[in-house]
Amino acid sequence: MSSSGQYLSADERRAAAVEAVIELAGQHNPSEISTTAIARHMGVTQGALFKHFPTKEAILEAVMGWVAERLLARVDKAIAAAPSPLAALEAVFMTHVRFIVEHPGVPRMLFGELQRAEASAPKRVAQTLILHYGERLQRLIAKGKQQGEIGAHVDNQAAALLFVGTVQGLVMQSMLAGDVRQMRTQAPGVFLLYRHAMTGAAQ
């Protein structure tokens, strides 16, 4: 980010700080990202950064809020456009994958906050995101069962957990490979297995 950052408004400066953290997290361990690095990436002084965020934790809370707002907005849009609950689940899955490919620092930030032993504002925002995401999935699964698209034997909560875990598995594999873009090619086949689990008969 260039030195033109000094001409940003207060709201734009806060948004720029959030974007800087997400960009840096795509290349570095989030726990090692300092406020000095954030300010440098923005092209401002550390003092200027602290005019808008009193602490680093406040910056991380804003980052988690940004992730929650945008990811859930995309999820809701995908659900609204889908013709059926099962189609909506697939649309959400692919939407989530695209979001991560566009912002590879996001899962690193989420994992980092959720793994923190102590309670914190950023961790609470991350937990709330996962809760609201899971609630949306469970509603889709319940509706799919009602409409006969999803097997009556399926446990709603377990199916939602499997959905999230499947996305996380793709993330981990992409991290091991060092190429988050591979998620795009792997996602359809992985979701097909999930779909079979949702529609197959109980054993």
mmCIF file of C-alpha atoms in Angstrom:
data_model
loop_
_atom_site.group_PDB
_atom_site.id
_atom_site.type_symbol
_atom_site.label_atom_id
_atom_site.label_comp_id
_atom_site.label_asym_id
_atom_site.label_seq_id
_atom_site.Cartn_x
_atom_site.Cartn_y
_atom_site.Cartn_z
ATOM 1 C CA MET A 1 0.000 0.000 0.000
ATOM 2 C CA SER A 2 1.470 3.370 -1.000
ATOM 3 C CA SER A 3 2.130 6.481 1.038
ATOM 4 C CA SER A 4 -1.103 7.899 -0.349
ATOM 5 C CA GLY A 5 -2.607 6.239 2.729
ATOM 6 C CA GLN A 6 -1.893 9.486 4.604
ATOM 7 C CA TYR A 7 -4.778 11.143 2.705
ATOM 8 C CA LEU A 8 -7.395 8.550 3.676
ATOM 9 C CA SER A 9 -10.372 9.425 5.853
ATOM 10 C CA ALA A 10 -10.720 7.830 9.294
ATOM 11 C CA ASP A 11 -13.086 5.123 8.008
ATOM 12 C CA GLU A 12 -10.868 4.447 5.006
ATOM 13 C CA ARG A 13 -7.815 4.258 7.263
ATOM 14 C CA ARG A 14 -9.499 1.644 9.478
ATOM 15 C CA ALA A 15 -10.560 -0.346 6.415
ATOM 16 C CA ALA A 16 -7.028 -0.103 5.031
ATOM 17 C CA ALA A 17 -5.610 -1.447 8.292
ATOM 18 C CA VAL A 18 -7.945 -4.443 8.125
ATOM 19 C CA GLU A 19 -6.982 -5.129 4.514
ATOM 20 C CA ALA A 20 -3.306 -4.824 5.407
ATOM 21 C CA VAL A 21 -3.603 -7.452 8.146
ATOM 22 C CA ILE A 22 -5.451 -9.868 5.862
ATOM 23 C CA GLU A 23 -2.854 -9.398 3.107
ATOM 24 C CA LEU A 24 0.026 -9.870 5.543
ATOM 25 C CA ALA A 25 -1.630 -12.971 7.042
ATOM 26 C CA GLY A 26 -1.593 -14.556 3.601
ATOM 27 C CA GLN A 27 2.210 -14.452 3.690
ATOM 28 C CA HIS A 28 3.142 -14.590 7.380
ATOM 29 C CA ASN A 29 2.153 -16.224 10.653
ATOM 30 C CA PRO A 30 -0.639 -13.943 11.959
ATOM 31 C CA SER A 31 0.755 -14.057 15.498
ATOM 32 C CA GLU A 32 3.997 -12.543 14.201
ATOM 33 C CA ILE A 33 2.381 -9.578 12.428
ATOM 34 C CA SER A 34 3.355 -6.481 14.389
ATOM 35 C CA THR A 35 1.698 -3.085 14.380
ATOM 36 C CA THR A 36 4.931 -1.780 12.863
ATOM 37 C CA ALA A 37 4.507 -4.174 9.933
ATOM 38 C CA ILE A 38 0.852 -3.197 9.532
ATOM 39 C CA ALA A 39 1.689 0.511 9.500
ATOM 40 C CA ARG A 40 4.553 -0.040 7.051
ATOM 41 C CA HIS A 41 2.281 -2.043 4.745
ATOM 42 C CA MET A 42 -0.239 0.809 4.827
ATOM 43 C CA GLY A 43 2.397 3.440 4.215
ATOM 44 C CA VAL A 44 1.720 5.307 7.467
ATOM 45 C CA THR A 45 3.447 5.739 10.807
ATOM 46 C CA GLN A 46 2.687 3.501 13.766
ATOM 47 C CA GLY A 47 1.388 6.585 15.576
ATOM 48 C CA ALA A 48 -1.096 7.239 12.790
ATOM 49 C CA LEU A 49 -2.320 3.662 13.034
ATOM 50 C CA PHE A 50 -2.941 3.971 16.775
ATOM 51 C CA LYS A 51 -5.064 7.077 16.232
ATOM 52 C CA HIS A 52 -7.734 4.730 14.871
ATOM 53 C CA PHE A 53 -7.077 1.574 16.898
ATOM 54 C CA PRO A 54 -6.031 1.852 20.563
ATOM 55 C CA THR A 55 -4.447 -1.632 20.605
ATOM 56 C CA LYS A 56 -3.416 -4.457 18.311
ATOM 57 C CA GLU A 57 -6.317 -6.487 19.719
ATOM 58 C CA ALA A 58 -8.703 -3.793 18.495
ATOM 59 C CA ILE A 59 -7.239 -4.200 15.005
ATOM 60 C CA LEU A 60 -7.703 -7.972 15.165
ATOM 61 C CA GLU A 61 -11.279 -7.539 16.360
ATOM 62 C CA ALA A 62 -11.966 -5.319 13.347
ATOM 63 C CA VAL A 63 -10.399 -7.932 11.087
ATOM 64 C CA MET A 64 -12.614 -10.671 12.478
ATOM 65 C CA GLY A 65 -15.633 -8.408 12.087
ATOM 66 C CA TRP A 66 -14.696 -7.766 8.455
ATOM 67 C CA VAL A 67 -14.390 -11.496 7.785
ATOM 68 C CA ALA A 68 -17.699 -12.311 9.484
ATOM 69 C CA GLU A 69 -19.632 -9.583 7.695
ATOM 70 C CA ARG A 70 -18.352 -10.352 4.228
ATOM 71 C CA LEU A 71 -18.334 -14.130 4.406
ATOM 72 C CA LEU A 72 -21.866 -14.341 5.819
ATOM 73 C CA ALA A 73 -23.097 -11.796 3.259
ATOM 74 C CA ARG A 74 -21.745 -13.966 0.454
ATOM 75 C CA VAL A 75 -23.221 -17.074 2.051
ATOM 76 C CA ASP A 76 -26.647 -15.455 2.352
ATOM 77 C CA LYS A 77 -26.494 -14.320 -1.268
ATOM 78 C CA ALA A 78 -25.591 -17.846 -2.414
ATOM 79 C CA ILE A 79 -28.452 -19.332 -0.397
ATOM 80 C CA ALA A 80 -30.968 -16.824 -1.756
ATOM 81 C CA ALA A 81 -30.019 -17.565 -5.368
ATOM 82 C CA ALA A 82 -30.118 -21.384 -5.066
ATOM 83 C CA PRO A 83 -33.195 -23.306 -6.306
ATOM 84 C CA SER A 84 -33.163 -25.905 -3.516
ATOM 85 C CA PRO A 85 -31.570 -26.623 -0.109
ATOM 86 C CA LEU A 86 -29.057 -29.112 -1.513
ATOM 87 C CA ALA A 87 -28.131 -26.712 -4.302
ATOM 88 C CA ALA A 88 -27.768 -24.013 -1.659
ATOM 89 C CA LEU A 89 -25.336 -26.165 0.314
ATOM 90 C CA GLU A 90 -23.208 -26.627 -2.788
ATOM 91 C CA ALA A 91 -23.376 -22.906 -3.565
ATOM 92 C CA VAL A 92 -22.297 -22.058 -0.011
ATOM 93 C CA PHE A 93 -19.439 -24.559 -0.208
ATOM 94 C CA MET A 94 -18.116 -23.107 -3.453
ATOM 95 C CA THR A 95 -18.657 -19.552 -2.216
ATOM 96 C CA HIS A 96 -16.623 -20.287 0.898
ATOM 97 C CA VAL A 97 -13.833 -21.790 -1.189
ATOM 98 C CA ARG A 98 -13.730 -18.765 -3.497
ATOM 99 C CA PHE A 99 -13.624 -16.429 -0.492
ATOM 100 C CA ILE A 100 -10.579 -18.245 0.879
ATOM 101 C CA VAL A 101 -8.821 -18.276 -2.486
ATOM 102 C CA GLU A 102 -9.363 -14.514 -2.714
ATOM 103 C CA HIS A 103 -8.258 -13.970 0.894
ATOM 104 C CA PRO A 104 -5.820 -16.756 1.874
ATOM 105 C CA GLY A 105 -4.939 -14.955 5.093
ATOM 106 C CA VAL A 106 -8.470 -15.373 6.442
ATOM 107 C CA PRO A 107 -8.291 -19.036 7.560
ATOM 108 C CA ARG A 108 -4.917 -18.380 9.174
ATOM 109 C CA MET A 109 -6.448 -15.514 11.143
ATOM 110 C CA LEU A 110 -9.481 -17.582 12.149
ATOM 111 C CA PHE A 111 -7.431 -20.602 13.206
ATOM 112 C CA GLY A 112 -5.087 -18.359 15.133
ATOM 113 C CA GLU A 113 -7.860 -16.651 17.082
ATOM 114 C CA LEU A 114 -9.814 -19.827 17.811
ATOM 115 C CA GLN A 115 -6.670 -21.528 19.135
ATOM 116 C CA ARG A 116 -5.948 -18.783 21.648
ATOM 117 C CA ALA A 117 -6.314 -20.128 25.188
ATOM 118 C CA GLU A 118 -7.449 -16.844 26.665
ATOM 119 C CA ALA A 119 -10.746 -15.109 25.991
ATOM 120 C CA SER A 120 -10.496 -12.048 23.761
ATOM 121 C CA ALA A 121 -12.709 -9.809 21.661
ATOM 122 C CA PRO A 122 -11.313 -11.135 18.340
ATOM 123 C CA LYS A 123 -11.833 -14.724 19.503
ATOM 124 C CA ARG A 124 -15.446 -13.977 20.473
ATOM 125 C CA VAL A 125 -16.128 -12.522 17.037
ATOM 126 C CA ALA A 126 -14.599 -15.611 15.389
ATOM 127 C CA GLN A 127 -16.680 -17.918 17.595
ATOM 128 C CA THR A 128 -19.837 -15.981 16.754
ATOM 129 C CA LEU A 129 -19.047 -16.271 13.047
ATOM 130 C CA ILE A 130 -18.718 -20.055 13.300
ATOM 131 C CA LEU A 131 -21.955 -20.211 15.317
ATOM 132 C CA HIS A 132 -23.966 -18.186 12.795
ATOM 133 C CA TYR A 133 -22.445 -20.073 9.874
ATOM 134 C CA GLY A 134 -23.401 -23.383 11.467
ATOM 135 C CA GLU A 135 -26.943 -22.191 12.130
ATOM 136 C CA ARG A 136 -27.385 -21.367 8.462
ATOM 137 C CA LEU A 137 -26.113 -24.798 7.469
ATOM 138 C CA GLN A 138 -28.401 -26.578 9.919
ATOM 139 C CA ARG A 139 -31.428 -24.698 8.611
ATOM 140 C CA LEU A 140 -30.558 -25.718 5.053
ATOM 141 C CA ILE A 141 -30.064 -29.339 6.084
ATOM 142 C CA ALA A 142 -33.368 -29.422 7.972
ATOM 143 C CA LYS A 143 -35.154 -27.906 4.982
ATOM 144 C CA GLY A 144 -33.496 -30.415 2.656
ATOM 145 C CA LYS A 145 -34.772 -33.257 4.816
ATOM 146 C CA GLN A 146 -38.280 -31.806 4.794
ATOM 147 C CA GLN A 147 -38.223 -31.613 1.012
ATOM 148 C CA GLY A 148 -36.796 -35.116 0.605
ATOM 149 C CA GLU A 149 -33.480 -33.986 -0.880
ATOM 150 C CA ILE A 150 -31.470 -35.072 2.158
ATOM 151 C CA GLY A 151 -31.831 -38.411 3.924
ATOM 152 C CA ALA A 152 -34.064 -38.432 6.991
ATOM 153 C CA HIS A 153 -31.315 -40.309 8.867
ATOM 154 C CA VAL A 154 -28.912 -37.357 8.642
ATOM 155 C CA ASP A 155 -28.081 -35.621 11.918
ATOM 156 C CA ASN A 156 -28.334 -31.873 11.299
ATOM 157 C CA GLN A 157 -25.574 -30.832 13.685
ATOM 158 C CA ALA A 158 -23.181 -33.571 12.592
ATOM 159 C CA ALA A 159 -23.792 -32.726 8.926
ATOM 160 C CA ALA A 160 -23.062 -29.045 9.572
ATOM 161 C CA LEU A 161 -19.866 -29.952 11.426
ATOM 162 C CA LEU A 162 -18.800 -32.209 8.562
ATOM 163 C CA PHE A 163 -19.443 -29.401 6.081
ATOM 164 C CA VAL A 164 -17.215 -26.960 7.958
ATOM 165 C CA GLY A 165 -14.600 -29.641 8.577
ATOM 166 C CA THR A 166 -14.516 -30.491 4.889
ATOM 167 C CA VAL A 167 -13.770 -26.883 3.961
ATOM 168 C CA GLN A 168 -11.089 -26.773 6.645
ATOM 169 C CA GLY A 169 -9.581 -29.953 5.241
ATOM 170 C CA LEU A 170 -9.275 -28.334 1.824
ATOM 171 C CA VAL A 171 -7.623 -25.335 3.461
ATOM 172 C CA MET A 172 -5.072 -27.525 5.243
ATOM 173 C CA GLN A 173 -4.240 -29.432 2.066
ATOM 174 C CA SER A 174 -3.749 -26.183 0.157
ATOM 175 C CA MET A 175 -1.447 -24.900 2.896
ATOM 176 C CA LEU A 176 0.627 -28.078 2.728
ATOM 177 C CA ALA A 177 0.854 -27.728 -1.041
ATOM 178 C CA GLY A 178 1.673 -24.042 -0.770
ATOM 179 C CA ASP A 179 -1.005 -23.166 -3.311
ATOM 180 C CA VAL A 180 -4.427 -22.078 -2.090
ATOM 181 C CA ARG A 181 -5.697 -21.959 -5.675
ATOM 182 C CA GLN A 182 -5.811 -25.756 -5.837
ATOM 183 C CA MET A 183 -8.931 -25.591 -3.674
ATOM 184 C CA ARG A 184 -10.881 -24.499 -6.754
ATOM 185 C CA THR A 185 -10.134 -27.710 -8.614
ATOM 186 C CA GLN A 186 -10.495 -30.013 -5.604
ATOM 187 C CA ALA A 187 -13.705 -28.541 -4.207
ATOM 188 C CA PRO A 188 -16.235 -30.020 -6.694
ATOM 189 C CA GLY A 189 -15.105 -33.605 -6.151
ATOM 190 C CA VAL A 190 -14.944 -33.171 -2.387
ATOM 191 C CA PHE A 191 -18.434 -31.695 -2.271
ATOM 192 C CA LEU A 192 -19.712 -34.600 -4.374
ATOM 193 C CA LEU A 193 -18.639 -36.982 -1.592
ATOM 194 C CA TYR A 194 -20.402 -34.774 0.961
ATOM 195 C CA ARG A 195 -23.505 -34.783 -1.226
ATOM 196 C CA HIS A 196 -23.494 -38.587 -1.356
ATOM 197 C CA ALA A 197 -23.298 -38.684 2.436
ATOM 198 C CA MET A 198 -26.314 -36.372 2.660
ATOM 199 C CA THR A 199 -28.479 -38.252 0.169
ATOM 200 C CA GLY A 200 -27.430 -41.892 0.698
ATOM 201 C CA ALA A 201 -29.351 -44.374 2.786
ATOM 202 C CA ALA A 202 -28.439 -45.022 6.417
ATOM 203 C CA GLN A 203 -26.277 -48.104 6.958
#
